Short mmCIF file of C-alpha atoms and ligand atoms in Angstrom, two decimals:
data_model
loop_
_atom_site.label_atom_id
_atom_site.label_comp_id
_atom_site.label_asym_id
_atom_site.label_seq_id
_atom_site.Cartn_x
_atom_site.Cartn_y
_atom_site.Cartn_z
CA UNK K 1 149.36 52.92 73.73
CA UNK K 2 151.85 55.72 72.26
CA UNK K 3 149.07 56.89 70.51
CA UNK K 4 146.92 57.08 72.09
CA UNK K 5 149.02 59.15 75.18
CA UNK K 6 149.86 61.46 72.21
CA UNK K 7 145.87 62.04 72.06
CA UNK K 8 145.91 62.50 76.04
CA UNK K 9 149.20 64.99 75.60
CA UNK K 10 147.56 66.96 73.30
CA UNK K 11 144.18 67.15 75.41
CA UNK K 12 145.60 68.28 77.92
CA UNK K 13 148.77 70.52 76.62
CA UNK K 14 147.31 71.67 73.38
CA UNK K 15 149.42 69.72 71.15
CA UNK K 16 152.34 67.29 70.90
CA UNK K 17 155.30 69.50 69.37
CA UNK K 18 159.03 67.85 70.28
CA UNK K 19 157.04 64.99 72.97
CA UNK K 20 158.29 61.87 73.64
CA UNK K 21 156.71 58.71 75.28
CA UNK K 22 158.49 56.85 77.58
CA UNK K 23 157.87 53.94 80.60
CA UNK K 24 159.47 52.45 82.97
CA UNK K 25 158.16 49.26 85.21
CA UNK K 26 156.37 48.84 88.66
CA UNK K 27 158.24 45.71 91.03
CA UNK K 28 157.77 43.02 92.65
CA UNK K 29 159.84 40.98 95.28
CA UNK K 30 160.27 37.68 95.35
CA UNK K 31 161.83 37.05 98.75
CA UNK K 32 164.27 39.44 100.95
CA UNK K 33 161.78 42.01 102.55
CA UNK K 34 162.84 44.61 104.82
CA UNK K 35 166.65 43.62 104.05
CA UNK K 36 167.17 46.08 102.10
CA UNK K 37 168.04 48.82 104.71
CA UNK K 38 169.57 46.24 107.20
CA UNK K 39 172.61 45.61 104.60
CA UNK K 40 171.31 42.13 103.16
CA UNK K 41 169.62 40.64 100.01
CA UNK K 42 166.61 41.12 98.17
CA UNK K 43 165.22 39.38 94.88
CA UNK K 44 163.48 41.36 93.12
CA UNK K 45 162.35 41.79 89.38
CA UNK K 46 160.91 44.73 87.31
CA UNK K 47 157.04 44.15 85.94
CA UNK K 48 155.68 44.57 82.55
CA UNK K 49 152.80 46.81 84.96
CA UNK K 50 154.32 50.61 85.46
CA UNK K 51 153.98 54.07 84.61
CA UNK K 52 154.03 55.91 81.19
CA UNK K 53 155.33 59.78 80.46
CA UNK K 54 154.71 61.91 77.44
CA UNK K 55 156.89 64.58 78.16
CA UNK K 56 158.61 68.03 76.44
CA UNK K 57 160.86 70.85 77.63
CA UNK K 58 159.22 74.18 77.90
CA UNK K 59 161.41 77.57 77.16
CA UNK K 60 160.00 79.25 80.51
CA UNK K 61 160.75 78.12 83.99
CA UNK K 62 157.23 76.18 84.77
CA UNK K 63 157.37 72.69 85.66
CA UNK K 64 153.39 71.40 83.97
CA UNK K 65 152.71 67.76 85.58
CA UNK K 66 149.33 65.95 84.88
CA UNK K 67 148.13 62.72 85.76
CA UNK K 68 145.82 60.30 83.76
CA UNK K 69 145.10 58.61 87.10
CA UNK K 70 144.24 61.87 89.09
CA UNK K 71 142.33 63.59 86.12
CA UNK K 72 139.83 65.40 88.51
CA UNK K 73 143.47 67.38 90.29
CA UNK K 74 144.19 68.63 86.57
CA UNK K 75 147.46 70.77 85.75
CA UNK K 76 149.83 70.81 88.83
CA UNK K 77 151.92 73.66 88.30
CA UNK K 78 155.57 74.37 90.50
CA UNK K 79 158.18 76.93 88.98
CA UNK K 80 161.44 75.44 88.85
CA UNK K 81 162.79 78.23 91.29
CA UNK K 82 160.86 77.04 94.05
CA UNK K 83 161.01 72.76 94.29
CA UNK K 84 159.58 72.53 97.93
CA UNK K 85 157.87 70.14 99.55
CA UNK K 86 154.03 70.98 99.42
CA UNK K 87 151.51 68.59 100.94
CA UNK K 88 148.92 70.27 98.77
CA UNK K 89 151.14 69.35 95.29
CA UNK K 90 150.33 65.83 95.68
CA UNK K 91 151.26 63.38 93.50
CA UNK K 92 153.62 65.74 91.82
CA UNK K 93 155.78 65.58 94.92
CA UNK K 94 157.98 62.52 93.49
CA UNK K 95 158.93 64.12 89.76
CA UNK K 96 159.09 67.57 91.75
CA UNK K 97 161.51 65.49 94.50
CA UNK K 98 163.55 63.53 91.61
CA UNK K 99 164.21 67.19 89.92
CA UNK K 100 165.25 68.55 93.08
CA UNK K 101 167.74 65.69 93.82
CA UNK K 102 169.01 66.05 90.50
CA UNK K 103 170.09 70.08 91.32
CA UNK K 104 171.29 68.78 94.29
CA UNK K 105 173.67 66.56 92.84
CA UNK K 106 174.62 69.21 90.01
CA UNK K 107 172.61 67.84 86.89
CA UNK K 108 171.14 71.56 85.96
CA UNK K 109 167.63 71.27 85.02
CA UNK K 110 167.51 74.45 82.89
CA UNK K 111 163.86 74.86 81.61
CA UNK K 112 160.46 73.77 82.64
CA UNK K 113 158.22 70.42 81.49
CA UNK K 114 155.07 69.31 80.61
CA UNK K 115 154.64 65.95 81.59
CA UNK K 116 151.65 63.26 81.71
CA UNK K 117 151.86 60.52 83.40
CA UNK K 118 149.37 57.21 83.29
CA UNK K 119 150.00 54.45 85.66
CA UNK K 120 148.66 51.19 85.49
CA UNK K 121 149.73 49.64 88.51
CA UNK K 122 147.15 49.80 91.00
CA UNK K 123 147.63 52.92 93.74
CA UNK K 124 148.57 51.76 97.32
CA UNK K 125 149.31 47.88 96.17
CA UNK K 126 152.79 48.25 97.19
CA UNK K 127 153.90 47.38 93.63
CA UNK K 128 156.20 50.57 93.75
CA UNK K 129 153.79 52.77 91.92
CA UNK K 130 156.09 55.89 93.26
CA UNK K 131 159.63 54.28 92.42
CA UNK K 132 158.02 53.88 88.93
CA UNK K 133 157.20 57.46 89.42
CA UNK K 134 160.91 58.16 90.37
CA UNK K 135 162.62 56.29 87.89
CA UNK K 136 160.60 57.52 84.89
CA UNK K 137 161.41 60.80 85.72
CA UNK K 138 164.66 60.78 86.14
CA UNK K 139 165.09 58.77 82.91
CA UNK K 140 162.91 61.33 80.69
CA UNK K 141 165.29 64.15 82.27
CA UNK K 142 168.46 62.38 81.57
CA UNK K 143 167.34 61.82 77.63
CA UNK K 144 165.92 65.71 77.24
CA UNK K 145 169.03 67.23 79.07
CA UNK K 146 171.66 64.25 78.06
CA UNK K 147 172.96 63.91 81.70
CA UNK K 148 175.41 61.26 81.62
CA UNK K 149 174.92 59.40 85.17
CA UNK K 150 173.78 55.92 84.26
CA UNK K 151 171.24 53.57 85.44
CA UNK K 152 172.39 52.48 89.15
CA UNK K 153 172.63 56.16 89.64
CA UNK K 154 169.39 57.16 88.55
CA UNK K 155 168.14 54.20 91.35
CA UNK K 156 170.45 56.49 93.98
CA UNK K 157 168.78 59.69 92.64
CA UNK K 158 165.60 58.06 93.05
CA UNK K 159 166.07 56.55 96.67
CA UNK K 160 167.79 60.23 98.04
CA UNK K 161 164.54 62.06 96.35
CA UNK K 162 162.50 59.76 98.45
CA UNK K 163 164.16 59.78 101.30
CA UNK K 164 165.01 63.98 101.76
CA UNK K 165 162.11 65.26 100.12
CA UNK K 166 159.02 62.73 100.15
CA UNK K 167 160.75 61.73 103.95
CA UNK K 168 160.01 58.02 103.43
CA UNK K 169 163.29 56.16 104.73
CA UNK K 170 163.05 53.46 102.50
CA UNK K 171 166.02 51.07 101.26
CA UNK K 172 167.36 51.16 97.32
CA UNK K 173 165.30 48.15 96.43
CA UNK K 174 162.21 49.46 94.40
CA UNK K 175 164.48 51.66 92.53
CA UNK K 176 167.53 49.68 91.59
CA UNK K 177 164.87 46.75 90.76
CA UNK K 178 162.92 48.99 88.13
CA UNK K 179 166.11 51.02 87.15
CA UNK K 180 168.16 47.89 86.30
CA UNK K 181 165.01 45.29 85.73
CA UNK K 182 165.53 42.84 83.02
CA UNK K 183 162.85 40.63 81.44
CA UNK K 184 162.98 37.37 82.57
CA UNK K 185 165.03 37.72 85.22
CA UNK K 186 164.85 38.58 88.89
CA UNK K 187 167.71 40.92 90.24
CA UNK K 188 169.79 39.58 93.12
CA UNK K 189 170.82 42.63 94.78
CA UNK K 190 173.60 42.80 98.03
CA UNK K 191 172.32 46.08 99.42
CA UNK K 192 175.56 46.65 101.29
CA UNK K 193 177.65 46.94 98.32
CA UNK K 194 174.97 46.81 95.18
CA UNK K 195 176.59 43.92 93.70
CA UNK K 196 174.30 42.25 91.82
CA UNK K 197 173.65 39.54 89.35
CA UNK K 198 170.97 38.70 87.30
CA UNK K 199 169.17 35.09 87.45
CA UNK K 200 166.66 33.80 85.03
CA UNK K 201 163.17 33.01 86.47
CA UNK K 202 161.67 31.43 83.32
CA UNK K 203 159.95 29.01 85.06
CA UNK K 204 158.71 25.73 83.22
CA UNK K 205 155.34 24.51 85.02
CA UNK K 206 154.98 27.78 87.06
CA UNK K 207 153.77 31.14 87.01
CA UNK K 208 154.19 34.47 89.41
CA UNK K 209 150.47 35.43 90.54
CA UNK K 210 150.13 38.56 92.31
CA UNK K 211 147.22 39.01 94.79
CA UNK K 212 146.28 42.62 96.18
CA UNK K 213 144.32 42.00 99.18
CA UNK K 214 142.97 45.54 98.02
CA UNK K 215 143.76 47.04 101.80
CA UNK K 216 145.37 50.83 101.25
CA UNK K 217 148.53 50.75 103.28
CA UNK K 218 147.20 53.56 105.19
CA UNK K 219 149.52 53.86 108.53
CA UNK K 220 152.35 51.74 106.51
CA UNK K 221 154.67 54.73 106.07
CA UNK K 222 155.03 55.70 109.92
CA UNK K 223 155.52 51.75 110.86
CA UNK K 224 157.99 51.38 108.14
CA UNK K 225 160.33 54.22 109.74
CA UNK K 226 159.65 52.87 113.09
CA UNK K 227 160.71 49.54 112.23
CA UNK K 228 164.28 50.91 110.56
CA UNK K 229 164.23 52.80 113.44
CA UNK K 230 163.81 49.49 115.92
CA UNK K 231 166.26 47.61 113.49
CA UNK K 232 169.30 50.35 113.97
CA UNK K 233 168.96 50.48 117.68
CA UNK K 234 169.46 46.61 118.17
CA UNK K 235 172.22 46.63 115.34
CA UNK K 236 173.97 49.36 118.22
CA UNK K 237 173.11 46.64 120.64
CA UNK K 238 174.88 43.77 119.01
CA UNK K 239 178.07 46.21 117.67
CA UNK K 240 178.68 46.43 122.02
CA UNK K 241 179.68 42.55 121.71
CA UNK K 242 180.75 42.46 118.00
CA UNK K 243 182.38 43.94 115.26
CA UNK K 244 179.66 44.41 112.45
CA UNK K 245 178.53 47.12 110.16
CA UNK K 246 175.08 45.82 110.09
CA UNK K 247 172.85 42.77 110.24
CA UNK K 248 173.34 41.29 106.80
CA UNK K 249 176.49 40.30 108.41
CA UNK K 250 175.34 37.92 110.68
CA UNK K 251 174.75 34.22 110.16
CA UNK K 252 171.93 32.50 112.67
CA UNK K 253 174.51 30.97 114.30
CA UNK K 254 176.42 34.25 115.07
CA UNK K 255 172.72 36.08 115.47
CA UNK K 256 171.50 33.08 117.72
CA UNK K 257 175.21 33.73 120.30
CA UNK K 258 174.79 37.10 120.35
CA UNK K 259 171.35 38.34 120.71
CA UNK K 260 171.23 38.43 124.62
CA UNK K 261 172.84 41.97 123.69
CA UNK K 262 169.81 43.52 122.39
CA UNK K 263 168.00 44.63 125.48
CA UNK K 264 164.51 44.08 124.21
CA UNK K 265 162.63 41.06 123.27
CA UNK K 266 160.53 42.83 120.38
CA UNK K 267 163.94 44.60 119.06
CA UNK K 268 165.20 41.22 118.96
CA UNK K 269 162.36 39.74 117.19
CA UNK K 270 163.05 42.42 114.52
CA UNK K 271 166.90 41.88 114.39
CA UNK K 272 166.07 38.22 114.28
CA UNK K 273 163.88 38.94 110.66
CA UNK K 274 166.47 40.83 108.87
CA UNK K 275 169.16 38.48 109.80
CA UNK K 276 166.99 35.22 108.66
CA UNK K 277 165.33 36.52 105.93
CA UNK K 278 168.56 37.41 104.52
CA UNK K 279 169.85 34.39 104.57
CA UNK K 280 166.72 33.29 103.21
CA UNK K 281 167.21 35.21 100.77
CA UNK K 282 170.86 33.34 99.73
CA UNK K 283 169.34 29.88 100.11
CA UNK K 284 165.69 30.70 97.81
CA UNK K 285 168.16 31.89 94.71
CA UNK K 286 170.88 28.92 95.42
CA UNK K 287 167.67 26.67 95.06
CA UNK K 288 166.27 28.62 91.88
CA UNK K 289 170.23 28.17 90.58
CA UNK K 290 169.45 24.44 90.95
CA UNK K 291 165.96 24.75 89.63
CA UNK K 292 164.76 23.25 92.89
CA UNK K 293 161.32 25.59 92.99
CA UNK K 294 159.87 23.40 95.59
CA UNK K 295 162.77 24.48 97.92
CA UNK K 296 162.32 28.00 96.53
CA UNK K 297 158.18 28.05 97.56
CA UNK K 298 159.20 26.42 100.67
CA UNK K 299 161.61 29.58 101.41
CA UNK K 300 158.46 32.22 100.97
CA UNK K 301 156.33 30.76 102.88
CA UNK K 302 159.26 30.97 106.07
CA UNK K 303 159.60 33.87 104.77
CA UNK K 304 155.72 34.84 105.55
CA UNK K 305 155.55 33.61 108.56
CA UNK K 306 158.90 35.85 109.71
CA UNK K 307 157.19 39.20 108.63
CA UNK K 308 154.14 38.04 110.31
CA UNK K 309 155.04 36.98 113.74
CA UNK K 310 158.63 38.47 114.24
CA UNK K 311 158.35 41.49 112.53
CA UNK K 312 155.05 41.97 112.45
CA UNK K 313 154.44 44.43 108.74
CA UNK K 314 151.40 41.58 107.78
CA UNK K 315 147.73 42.12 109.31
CA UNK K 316 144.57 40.53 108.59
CA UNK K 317 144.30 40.54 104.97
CA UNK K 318 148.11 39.53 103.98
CA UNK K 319 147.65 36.67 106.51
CA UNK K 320 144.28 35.96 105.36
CA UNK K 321 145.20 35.91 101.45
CA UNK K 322 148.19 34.34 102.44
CA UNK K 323 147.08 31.35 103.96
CA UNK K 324 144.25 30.82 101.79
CA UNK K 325 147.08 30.67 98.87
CA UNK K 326 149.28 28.51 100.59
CA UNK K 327 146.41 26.28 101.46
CA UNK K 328 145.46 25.70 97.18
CA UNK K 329 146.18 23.19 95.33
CA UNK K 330 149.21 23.73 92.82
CA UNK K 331 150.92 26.60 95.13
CA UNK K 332 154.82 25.79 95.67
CA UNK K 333 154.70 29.24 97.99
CA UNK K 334 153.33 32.27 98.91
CA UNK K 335 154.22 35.17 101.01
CA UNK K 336 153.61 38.95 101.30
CA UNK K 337 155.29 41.39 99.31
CA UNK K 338 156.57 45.05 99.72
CA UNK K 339 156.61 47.28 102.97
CA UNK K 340 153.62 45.07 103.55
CA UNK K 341 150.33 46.61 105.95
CA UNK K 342 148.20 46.01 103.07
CA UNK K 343 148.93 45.97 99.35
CA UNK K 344 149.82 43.04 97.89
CA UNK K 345 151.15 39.17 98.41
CA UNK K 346 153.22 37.12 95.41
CA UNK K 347 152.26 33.28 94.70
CA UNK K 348 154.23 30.67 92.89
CA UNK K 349 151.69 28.61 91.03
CA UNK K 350 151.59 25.54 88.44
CA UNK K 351 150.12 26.94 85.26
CA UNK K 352 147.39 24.29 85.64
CA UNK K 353 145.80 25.45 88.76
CA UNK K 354 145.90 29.03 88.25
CA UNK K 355 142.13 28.99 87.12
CA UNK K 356 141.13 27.15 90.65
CA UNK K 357 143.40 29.43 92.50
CA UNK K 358 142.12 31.98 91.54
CA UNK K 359 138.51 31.02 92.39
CA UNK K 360 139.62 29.52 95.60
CA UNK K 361 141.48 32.07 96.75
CA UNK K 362 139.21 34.98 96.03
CA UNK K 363 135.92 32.80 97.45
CA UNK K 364 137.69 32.54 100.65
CA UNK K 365 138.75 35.52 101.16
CA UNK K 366 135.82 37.69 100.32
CA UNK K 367 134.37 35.39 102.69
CA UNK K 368 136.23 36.44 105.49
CA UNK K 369 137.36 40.27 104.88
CA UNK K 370 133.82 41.45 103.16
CA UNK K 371 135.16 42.53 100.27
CA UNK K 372 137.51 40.95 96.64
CA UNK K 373 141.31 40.53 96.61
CA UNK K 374 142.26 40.83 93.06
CA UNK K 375 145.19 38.65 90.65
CA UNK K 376 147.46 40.24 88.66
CA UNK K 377 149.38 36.73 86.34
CA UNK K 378 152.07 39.13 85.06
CA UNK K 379 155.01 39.21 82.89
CA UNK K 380 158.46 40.42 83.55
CA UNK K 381 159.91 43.79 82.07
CA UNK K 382 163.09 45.21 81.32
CA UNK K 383 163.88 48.52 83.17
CA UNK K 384 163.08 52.34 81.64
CA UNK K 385 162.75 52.93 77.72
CA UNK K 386 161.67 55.49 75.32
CA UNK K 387 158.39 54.06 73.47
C1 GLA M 401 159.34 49.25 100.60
C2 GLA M 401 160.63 50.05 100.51
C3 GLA M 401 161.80 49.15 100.14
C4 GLA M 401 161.88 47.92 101.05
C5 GLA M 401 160.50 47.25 101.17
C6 GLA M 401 160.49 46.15 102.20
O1 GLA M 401 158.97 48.77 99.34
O2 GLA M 401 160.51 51.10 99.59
O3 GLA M 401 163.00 49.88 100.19
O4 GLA M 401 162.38 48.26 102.31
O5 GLA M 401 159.48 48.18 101.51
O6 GLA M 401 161.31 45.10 101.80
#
């Protein structure tokens, strides 16, 4: 692979003088979705899928990006002097964002880049193919300029490029999972305080499948801000009859006493989701701890059926794929995964049946949408490194 990016490189830059290669992995959740900005849990873990640099400082001021995936945009050029926000830059609007937070937080990016990227986790399948993006980025910068901020950090920078330049609100989950990923384990993240541990998912009969139901997300990005939006205005409801910061705070029991506060029935159906997923959330890694998976598969598929009906982020396809999964033989769970609108859904399957899932799965649900879902049987990945 280092090679032959080298070749790529030197297509497209001339040659290779001073590059370096570098990746860092795409994500995938486990259970915990659309926590992550309410103050609870996620579960997360970092992919062996993700996105590749070659990169090299430049002497002038001219930031060079080019993307194996979008060969037919070639060289996007932006001078270092002027890191707006421009529809028309494309792609290059996450590195150009990540640089930009990076001034903004005082780590002086002195001279321009060529970079190439090459991604190979598939666009739009809400496997954080932008986080990736993020995180590589601000890794490559931190080894060319030896900043010294370390890897949570480099999440932050990631997550307050996202969310002031590219204007997606989203939570510090993609990032701190790929910034801090660790093979063989899934990251068990309190998003209120980052405390975190790390819990081994080597499973013994099992395997992770992912399924993209190969739906874009499309209108994903306006729901997902309306939903934080929906979320904060019944946590400002509930803080009228008691004292919390936000909804990872409450219990059911606390959730199920106080609700009558929130003055709207789909508000509270949102309120409800954060508050039981994240507990969720607790109870699917206590039953991984005790290597009770059964309990764990049990936990998705609540967790599923949650995003679908109270907070609504599923449609056709998820539910379709979803069900279908759930419905095959050797599946201990199966739920969406991501923002959700599309993109992709996570299975846990016995390693004998992954064969007739697959079949299963992908018969029935060609049958009903019109067109494939595809399976990704991945591996876990440690977070960013220099190839
Ligand atoms: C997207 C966001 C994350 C998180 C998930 C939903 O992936 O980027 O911060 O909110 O959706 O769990």
């Amino acid at each position: 692979m280092k090679k032959h990016l080298m070749e790529k490189f030197i297509n497209v830059f001339g040659n290779n003088k001073n590059a370096k290669v570098y990746f860092a992995p795409g994500r995938v959740n486990l259970i915990g979705e659309h926590t992550d900005y309410n103050g609870g849990h996620v579960f997360p873990c970092a992919l062996s899928i993700g996105t590749y640099a070659v990169a090299r400082k430049r002497e002038d001021n001219l930031l060079r990006f080019y993307s194996t995936n979008f060969k037919r945009l070639g060289i996007i050029e932006c001078s270092l002097d002027n890191l707006v926000y421009n529809k028309a830059d494309r792609w290059t609007n996450y590195p150009k964002g990540v640089i930009w937070a990076l001034k903004k937080k005082g780590y002086n990016v002195t001279t321009g880049m060529d970079i190439l990227y090459h991604g190979n986790i598939p666009n739009g399948s809400g496997l954080s193919s932008s986080a990736s993006i993020e995180i590589l980025t601000g890794f490559v910068l931190k080894d060319m300029y030896n900043f010294s901020f370390d890897s949570i950090e480099n999440a932050l920078i990631g997550q307050f490029a996202e969310n002031n330049y590219n204007k997606v609100n989203c939570g510090i989950m993609d990032q701190f999972a790929i910034s801090m990923g660790k093979k063989n384990h899934a990251i068990f993240l309190d998003t209120a305080n980052l405390e975190y541990n790390y819990v081994p998912i080597t499973l013994e009969n099992e395997q992770i499948v992912i399924m993209n139901t190969c739906k874009k997300r499309g209108l994903g990005e306006s729901k997902y801000n309306e939903r934080r939006a929906e979320c904060e205005e019944a946590l400002k409801e509930l803080q009228s009859v008691i004292n919390i910061e936000n909804l990872g705070q409450l219990t059911e029991e606390l959730f199920e006493e106080h609700k009558n506060a929130i003055n709207s029935s789909v508000r509270t159906k949102r309120a409800k989701h954060a508050v039981y997923e994240n507990q969720r959330t607790i109870k699917a890694v206590t039953a991984l701890k005790n290597n009770d998976i059964a309990q764990f598969g049990k936990l998705m598929n609540d967790s599923h059926e949650s995003l679908k009906n109270d907070y609504e982020v599923t449609g056709i396809e998820l539910d379709t794929l979803v069900a279908e999964a759930q419905k095959a033989p050797g599946v201990l769970g199966a739920r969406m995964t991501g923002a959700g609108f599309g993109g992709c859904a996570v299975a846990i399957v016995h390693k004998d049946y992954i064969d007739t899932f697959k079949t299963q799965v992908g018969t029935a649900y060609k049958e009903k949408i019109g067109y494939p879902c595809e399976f990704y049987v991945v591996d876990t990945s440690d977070g960013p490194t220099i190839l």
